[in-house]
PDB file of C-alpha atoms in Angstrom:
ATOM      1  CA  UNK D   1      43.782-136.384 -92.931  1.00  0.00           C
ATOM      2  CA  UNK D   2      43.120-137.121 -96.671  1.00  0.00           C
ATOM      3  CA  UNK D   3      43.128-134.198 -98.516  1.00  0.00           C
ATOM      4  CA  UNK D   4      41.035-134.367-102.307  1.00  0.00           C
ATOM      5  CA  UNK D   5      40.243-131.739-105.126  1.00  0.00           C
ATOM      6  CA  UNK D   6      37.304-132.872-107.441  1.00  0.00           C
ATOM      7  CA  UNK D   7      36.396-130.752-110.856  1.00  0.00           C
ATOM      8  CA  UNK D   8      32.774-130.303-109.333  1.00  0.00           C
ATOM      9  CA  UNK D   9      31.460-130.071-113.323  1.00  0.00           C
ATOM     10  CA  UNK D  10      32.461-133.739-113.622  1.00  0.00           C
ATOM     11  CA  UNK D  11      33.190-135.154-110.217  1.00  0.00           C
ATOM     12  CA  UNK D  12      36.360-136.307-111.448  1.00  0.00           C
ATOM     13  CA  UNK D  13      39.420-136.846-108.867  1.00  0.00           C
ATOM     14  CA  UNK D  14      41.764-134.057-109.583  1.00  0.00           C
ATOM     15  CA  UNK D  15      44.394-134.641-106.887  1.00  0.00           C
ATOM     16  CA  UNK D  16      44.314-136.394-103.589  1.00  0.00           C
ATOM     17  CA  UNK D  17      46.999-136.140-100.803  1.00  0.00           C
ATOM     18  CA  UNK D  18      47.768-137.781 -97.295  1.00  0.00           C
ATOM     19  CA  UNK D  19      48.099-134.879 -95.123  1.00  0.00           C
ATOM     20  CA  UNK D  20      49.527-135.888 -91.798  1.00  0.00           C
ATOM     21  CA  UNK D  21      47.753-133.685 -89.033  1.00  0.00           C
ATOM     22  CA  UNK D  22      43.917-133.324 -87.855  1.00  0.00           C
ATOM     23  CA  UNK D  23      41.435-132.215 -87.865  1.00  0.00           C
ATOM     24  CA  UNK D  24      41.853-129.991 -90.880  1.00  0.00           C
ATOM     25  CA  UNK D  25      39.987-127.239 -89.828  1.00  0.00           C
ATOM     26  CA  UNK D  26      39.989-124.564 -92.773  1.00  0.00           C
ATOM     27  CA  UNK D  27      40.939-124.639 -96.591  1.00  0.00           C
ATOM     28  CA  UNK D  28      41.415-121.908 -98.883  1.00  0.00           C
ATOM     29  CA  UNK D  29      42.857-120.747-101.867  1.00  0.00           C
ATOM     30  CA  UNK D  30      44.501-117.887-102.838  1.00  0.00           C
ATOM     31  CA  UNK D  31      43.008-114.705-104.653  1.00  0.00           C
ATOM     32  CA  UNK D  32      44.737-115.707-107.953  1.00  0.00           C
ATOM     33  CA  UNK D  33      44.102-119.560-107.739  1.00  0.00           C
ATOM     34  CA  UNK D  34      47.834-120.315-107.909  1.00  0.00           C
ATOM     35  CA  UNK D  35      48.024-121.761-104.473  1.00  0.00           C
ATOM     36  CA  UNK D  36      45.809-124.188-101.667  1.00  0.00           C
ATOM     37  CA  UNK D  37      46.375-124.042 -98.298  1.00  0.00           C
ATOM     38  CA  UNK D  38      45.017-126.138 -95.581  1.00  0.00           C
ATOM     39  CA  UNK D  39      44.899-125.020 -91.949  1.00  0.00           C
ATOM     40  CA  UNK D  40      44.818-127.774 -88.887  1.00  0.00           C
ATOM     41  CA  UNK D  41      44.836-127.561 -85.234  1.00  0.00           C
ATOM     42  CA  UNK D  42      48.154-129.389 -85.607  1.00  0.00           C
ATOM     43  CA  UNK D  43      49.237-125.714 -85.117  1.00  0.00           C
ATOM     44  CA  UNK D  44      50.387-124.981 -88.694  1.00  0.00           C
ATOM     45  CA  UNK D  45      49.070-123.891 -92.323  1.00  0.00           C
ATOM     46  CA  UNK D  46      50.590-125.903 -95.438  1.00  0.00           C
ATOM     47  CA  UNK D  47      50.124-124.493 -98.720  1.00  0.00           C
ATOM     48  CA  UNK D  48      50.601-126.645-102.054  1.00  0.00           C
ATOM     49  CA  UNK D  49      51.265-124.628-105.559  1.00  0.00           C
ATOM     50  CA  UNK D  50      48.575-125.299-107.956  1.00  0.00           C
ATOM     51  CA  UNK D  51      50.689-126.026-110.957  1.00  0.00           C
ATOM     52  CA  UNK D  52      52.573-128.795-109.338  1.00  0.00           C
ATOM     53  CA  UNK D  53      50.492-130.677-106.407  1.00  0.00           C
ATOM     54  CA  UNK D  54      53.000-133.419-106.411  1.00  0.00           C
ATOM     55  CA  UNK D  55      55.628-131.296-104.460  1.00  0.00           C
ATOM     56  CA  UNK D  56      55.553-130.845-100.750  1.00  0.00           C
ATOM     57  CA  UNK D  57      53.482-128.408 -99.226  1.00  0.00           C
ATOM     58  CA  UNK D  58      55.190-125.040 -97.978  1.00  0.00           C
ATOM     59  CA  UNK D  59      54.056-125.183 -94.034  1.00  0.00           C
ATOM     60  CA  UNK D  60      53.981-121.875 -92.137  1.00  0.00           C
ATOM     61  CA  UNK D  61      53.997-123.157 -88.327  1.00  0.00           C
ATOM     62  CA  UNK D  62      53.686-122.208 -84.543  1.00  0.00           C
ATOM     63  CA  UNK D  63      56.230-124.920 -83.731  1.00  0.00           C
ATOM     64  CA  UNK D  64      58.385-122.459 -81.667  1.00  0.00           C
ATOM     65  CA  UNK D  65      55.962-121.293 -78.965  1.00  0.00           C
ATOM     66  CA  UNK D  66      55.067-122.856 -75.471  1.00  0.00           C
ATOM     67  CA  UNK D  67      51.367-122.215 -75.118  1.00  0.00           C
ATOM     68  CA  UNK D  68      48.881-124.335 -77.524  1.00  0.00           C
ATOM     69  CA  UNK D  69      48.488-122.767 -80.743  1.00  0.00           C
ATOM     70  CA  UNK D  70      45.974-124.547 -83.051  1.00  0.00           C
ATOM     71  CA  UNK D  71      45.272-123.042 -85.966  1.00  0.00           C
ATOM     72  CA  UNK D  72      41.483-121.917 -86.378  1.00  0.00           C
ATOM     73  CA  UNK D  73      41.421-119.540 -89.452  1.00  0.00           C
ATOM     74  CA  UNK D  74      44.196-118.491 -92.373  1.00  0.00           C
ATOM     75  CA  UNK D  75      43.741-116.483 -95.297  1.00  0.00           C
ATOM     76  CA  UNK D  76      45.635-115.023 -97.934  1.00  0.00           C
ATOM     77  CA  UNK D  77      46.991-111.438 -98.905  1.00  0.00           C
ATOM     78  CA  UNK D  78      44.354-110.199-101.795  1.00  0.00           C
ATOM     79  CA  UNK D  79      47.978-110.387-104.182  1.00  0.00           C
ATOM     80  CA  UNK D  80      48.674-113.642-102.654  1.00  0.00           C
ATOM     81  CA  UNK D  81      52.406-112.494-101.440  1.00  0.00           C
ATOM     82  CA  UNK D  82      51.375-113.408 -97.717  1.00  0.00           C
ATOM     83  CA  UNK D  83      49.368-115.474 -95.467  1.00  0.00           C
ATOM     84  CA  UNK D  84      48.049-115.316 -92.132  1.00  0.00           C
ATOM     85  CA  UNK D  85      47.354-117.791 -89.598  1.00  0.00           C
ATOM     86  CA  UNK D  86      44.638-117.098 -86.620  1.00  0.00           C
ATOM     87  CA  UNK D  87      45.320-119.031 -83.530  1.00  0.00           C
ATOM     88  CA  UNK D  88      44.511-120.124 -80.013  1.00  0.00           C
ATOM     89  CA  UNK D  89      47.903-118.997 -78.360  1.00  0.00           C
ATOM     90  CA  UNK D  90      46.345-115.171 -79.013  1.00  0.00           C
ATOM     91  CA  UNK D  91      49.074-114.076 -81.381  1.00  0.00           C
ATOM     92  CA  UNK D  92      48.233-114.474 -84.860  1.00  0.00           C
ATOM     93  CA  UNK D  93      51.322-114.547 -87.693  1.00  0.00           C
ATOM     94  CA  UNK D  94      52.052-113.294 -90.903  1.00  0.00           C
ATOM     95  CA  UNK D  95      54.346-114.885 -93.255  1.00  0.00           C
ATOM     96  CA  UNK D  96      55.761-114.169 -97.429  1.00  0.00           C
ATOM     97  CA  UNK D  97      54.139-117.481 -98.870  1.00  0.00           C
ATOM     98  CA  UNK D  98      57.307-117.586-101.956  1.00  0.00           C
ATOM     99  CA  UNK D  99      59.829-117.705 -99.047  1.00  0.00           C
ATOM    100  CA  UNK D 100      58.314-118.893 -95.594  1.00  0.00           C
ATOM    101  CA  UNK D 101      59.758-115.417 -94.034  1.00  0.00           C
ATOM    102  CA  UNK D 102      57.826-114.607 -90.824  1.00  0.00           C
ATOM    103  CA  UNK D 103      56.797-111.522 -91.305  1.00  0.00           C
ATOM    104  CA  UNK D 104      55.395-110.003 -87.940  1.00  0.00           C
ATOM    105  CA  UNK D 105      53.673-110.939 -85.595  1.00  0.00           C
ATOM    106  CA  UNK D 106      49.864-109.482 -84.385  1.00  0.00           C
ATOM    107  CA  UNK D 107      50.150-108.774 -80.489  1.00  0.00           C
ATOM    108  CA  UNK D 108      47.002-107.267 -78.802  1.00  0.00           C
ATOM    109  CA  UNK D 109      44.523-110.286 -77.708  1.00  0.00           C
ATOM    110  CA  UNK D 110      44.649-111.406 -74.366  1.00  0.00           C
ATOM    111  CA  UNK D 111      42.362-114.685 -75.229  1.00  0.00           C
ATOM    112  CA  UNK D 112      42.327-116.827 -78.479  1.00  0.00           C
ATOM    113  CA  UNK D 113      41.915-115.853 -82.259  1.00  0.00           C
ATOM    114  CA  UNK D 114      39.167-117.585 -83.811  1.00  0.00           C
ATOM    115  CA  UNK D 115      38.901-115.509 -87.570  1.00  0.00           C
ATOM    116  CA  UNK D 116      41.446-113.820 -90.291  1.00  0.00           C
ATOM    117  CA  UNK D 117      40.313-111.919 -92.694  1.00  0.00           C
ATOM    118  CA  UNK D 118      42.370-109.265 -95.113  1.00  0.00           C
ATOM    119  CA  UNK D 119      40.444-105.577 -96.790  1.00  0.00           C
ATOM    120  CA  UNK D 120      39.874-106.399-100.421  1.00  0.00           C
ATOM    121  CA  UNK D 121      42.395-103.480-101.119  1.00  0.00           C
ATOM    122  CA  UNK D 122      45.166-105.204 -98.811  1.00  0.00           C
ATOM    123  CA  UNK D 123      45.432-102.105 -96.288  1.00  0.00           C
ATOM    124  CA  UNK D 124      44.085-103.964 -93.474  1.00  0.00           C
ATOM    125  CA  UNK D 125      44.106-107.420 -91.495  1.00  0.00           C
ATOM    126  CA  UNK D 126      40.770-108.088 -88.921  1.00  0.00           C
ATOM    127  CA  UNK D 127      40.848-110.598 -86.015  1.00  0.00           C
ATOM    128  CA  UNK D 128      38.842-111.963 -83.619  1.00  0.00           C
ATOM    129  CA  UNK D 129      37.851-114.294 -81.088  1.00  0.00           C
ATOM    130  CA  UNK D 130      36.891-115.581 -77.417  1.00  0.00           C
ATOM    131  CA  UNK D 131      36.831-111.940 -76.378  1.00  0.00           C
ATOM    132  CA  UNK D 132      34.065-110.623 -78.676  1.00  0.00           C
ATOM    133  CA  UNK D 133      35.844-107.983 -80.502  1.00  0.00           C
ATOM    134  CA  UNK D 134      37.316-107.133 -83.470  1.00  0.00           C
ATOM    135  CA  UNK D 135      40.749-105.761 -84.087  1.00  0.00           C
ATOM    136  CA  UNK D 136      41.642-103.630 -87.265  1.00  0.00           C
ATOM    137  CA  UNK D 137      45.776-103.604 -87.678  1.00  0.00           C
ATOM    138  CA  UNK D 138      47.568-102.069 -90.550  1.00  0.00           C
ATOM    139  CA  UNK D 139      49.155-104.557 -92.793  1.00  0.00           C
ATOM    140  CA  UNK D 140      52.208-103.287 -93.542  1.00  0.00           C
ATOM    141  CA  UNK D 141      53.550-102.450 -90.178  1.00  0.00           C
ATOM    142  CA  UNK D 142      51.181-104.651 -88.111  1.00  0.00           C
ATOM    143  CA  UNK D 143      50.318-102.100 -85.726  1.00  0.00           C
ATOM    144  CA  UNK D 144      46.503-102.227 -84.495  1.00  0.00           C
ATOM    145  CA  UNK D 145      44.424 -99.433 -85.638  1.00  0.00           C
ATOM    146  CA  UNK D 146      41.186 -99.686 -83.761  1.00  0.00           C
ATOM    147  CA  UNK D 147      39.336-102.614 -81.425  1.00  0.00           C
ATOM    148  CA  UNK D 148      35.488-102.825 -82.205  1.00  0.00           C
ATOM    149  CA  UNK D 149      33.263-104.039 -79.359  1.00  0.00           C
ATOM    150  CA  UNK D 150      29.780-104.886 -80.208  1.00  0.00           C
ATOM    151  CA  UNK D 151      29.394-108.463 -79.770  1.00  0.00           C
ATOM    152  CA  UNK D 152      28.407-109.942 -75.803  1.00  0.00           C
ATOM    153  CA  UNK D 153      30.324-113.618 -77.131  1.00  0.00           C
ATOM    154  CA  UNK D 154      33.200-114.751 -78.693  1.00  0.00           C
ATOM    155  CA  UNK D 155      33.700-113.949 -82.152  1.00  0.00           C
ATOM    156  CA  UNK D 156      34.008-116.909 -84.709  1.00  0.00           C
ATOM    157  CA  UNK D 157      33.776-115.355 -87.912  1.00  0.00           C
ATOM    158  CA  UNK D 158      34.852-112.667 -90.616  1.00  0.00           C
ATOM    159  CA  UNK D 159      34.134-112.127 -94.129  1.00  0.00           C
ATOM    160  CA  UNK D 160      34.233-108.713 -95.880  1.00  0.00           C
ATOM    161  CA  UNK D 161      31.470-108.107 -98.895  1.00  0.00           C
ATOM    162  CA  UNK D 162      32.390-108.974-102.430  1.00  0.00           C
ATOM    163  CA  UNK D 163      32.763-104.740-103.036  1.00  0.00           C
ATOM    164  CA  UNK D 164      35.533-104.865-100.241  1.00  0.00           C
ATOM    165  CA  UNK D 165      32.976-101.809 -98.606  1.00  0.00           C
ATOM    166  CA  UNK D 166      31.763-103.925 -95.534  1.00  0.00           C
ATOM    167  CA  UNK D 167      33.069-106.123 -92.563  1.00  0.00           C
ATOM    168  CA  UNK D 168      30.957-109.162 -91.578  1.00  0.00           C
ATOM    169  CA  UNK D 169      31.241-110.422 -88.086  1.00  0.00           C
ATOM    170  CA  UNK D 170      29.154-113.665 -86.210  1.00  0.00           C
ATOM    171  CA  UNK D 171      29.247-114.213 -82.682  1.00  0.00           C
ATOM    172  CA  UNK D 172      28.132-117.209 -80.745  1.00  0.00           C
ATOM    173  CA  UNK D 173      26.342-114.857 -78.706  1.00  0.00           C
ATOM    174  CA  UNK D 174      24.054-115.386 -82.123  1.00  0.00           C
ATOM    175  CA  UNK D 175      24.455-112.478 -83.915  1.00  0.00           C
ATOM    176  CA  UNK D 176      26.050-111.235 -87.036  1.00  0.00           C
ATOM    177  CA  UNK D 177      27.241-107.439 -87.245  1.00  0.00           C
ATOM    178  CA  UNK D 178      27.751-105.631 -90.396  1.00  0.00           C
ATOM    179  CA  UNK D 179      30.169-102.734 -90.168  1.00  0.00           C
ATOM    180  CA  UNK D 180      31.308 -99.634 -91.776  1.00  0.00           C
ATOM    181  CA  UNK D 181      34.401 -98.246 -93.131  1.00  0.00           C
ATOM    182  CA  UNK D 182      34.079 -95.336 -90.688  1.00  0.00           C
ATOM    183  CA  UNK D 183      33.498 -97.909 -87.912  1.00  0.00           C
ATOM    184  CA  UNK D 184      36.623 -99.541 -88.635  1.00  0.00           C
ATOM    185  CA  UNK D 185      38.986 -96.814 -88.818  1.00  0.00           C
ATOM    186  CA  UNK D 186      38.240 -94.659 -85.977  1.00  0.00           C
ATOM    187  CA  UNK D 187      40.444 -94.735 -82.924  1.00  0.00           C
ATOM    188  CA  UNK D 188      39.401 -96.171 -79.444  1.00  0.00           C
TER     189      UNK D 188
END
């Protein structure tokens, strides 16, 4: 697809790239602006450096497995070191966005991941997807903390308030969940 970046102050054409995969399914840039990234169900993430668009995109892919793996969600580390990819092969990834380094990989869903989302403090990495729950992992080691049921559908999306003090969730069972720290952390 074409990708474009317009100054929304002036609607002027800041940049505009041919992007060869669709559908483009999720955009983003990172906490400290320097970088873009663009997800697509071409099962991979690219990422562009904001000071110099005209160079090829970093891609962070799912190339090497068997089972479909379209990309659904990504989202940065909150210091921009790493990025992580939701997907539908159930195994999300997490690579070092300077070197392309796969990192580790998150293995507890039995069905796809629909939603990515890191703490504001960087501790923690949430998931979730077609079956309706949440999974907290530690970031650094990528182990899984705690699995949070409370939603009768599949889980679609995650966003954590601007304070970094609560966990979003919505469901297409039509609800959206707000949950605590001391939700998140205990053990099941």
């Amino acid at each position: 697809g074409m990708i474009s970046l317009y100054d929304t102050k002036t609607g002027e054409l800041k940049w505009r790239t041919e992007h060869n995969t669709h559908p483009l399914v999720r955009a983003r840039f990172s906490p400290d602006g320097r970088s873009f990234g663009i997800g697509s169900w071409e099962w991979n993430v690219a990422v562009w450096q904001m000071d110099d668009l005209t160079a090829p995109p970093r891609v962070f892919d799912f190339n090497d497995v068997r089972s479909y793996s379209a990309v659904d969600d990504f989202c940065f580390s909150p210091d921009a070191r790493y990025i992580a990819a939701a997907t539908k092969n159930n195994t999300p990834r997490i690579w070092e966005v300077a070197t392309g380094k796969l990192i580790t990989e998150l293995k507890a869903h039995r069905k796809s991941v629909l939603a990515i989302e890191w703490s504001s403090d960087g501790r923690f990495i949430f998931t979730a997807g077609d079956e309706g729950t949440i999974i907290v992992w530690d970031a650094d080691s990528g182990e899984k903390i705690n699995k949070l049921r409370g939603h009768l559908d599949k889980v679609a999306s995650i966003t954590i308030s601007g304070d970094g003090s609560k966990l979003f969730t919505a469901s297409s069972d039509s609800s959206i969940k707000e949950w605590h720290p001391g939700e998140l952390l205990l053990f099941t």
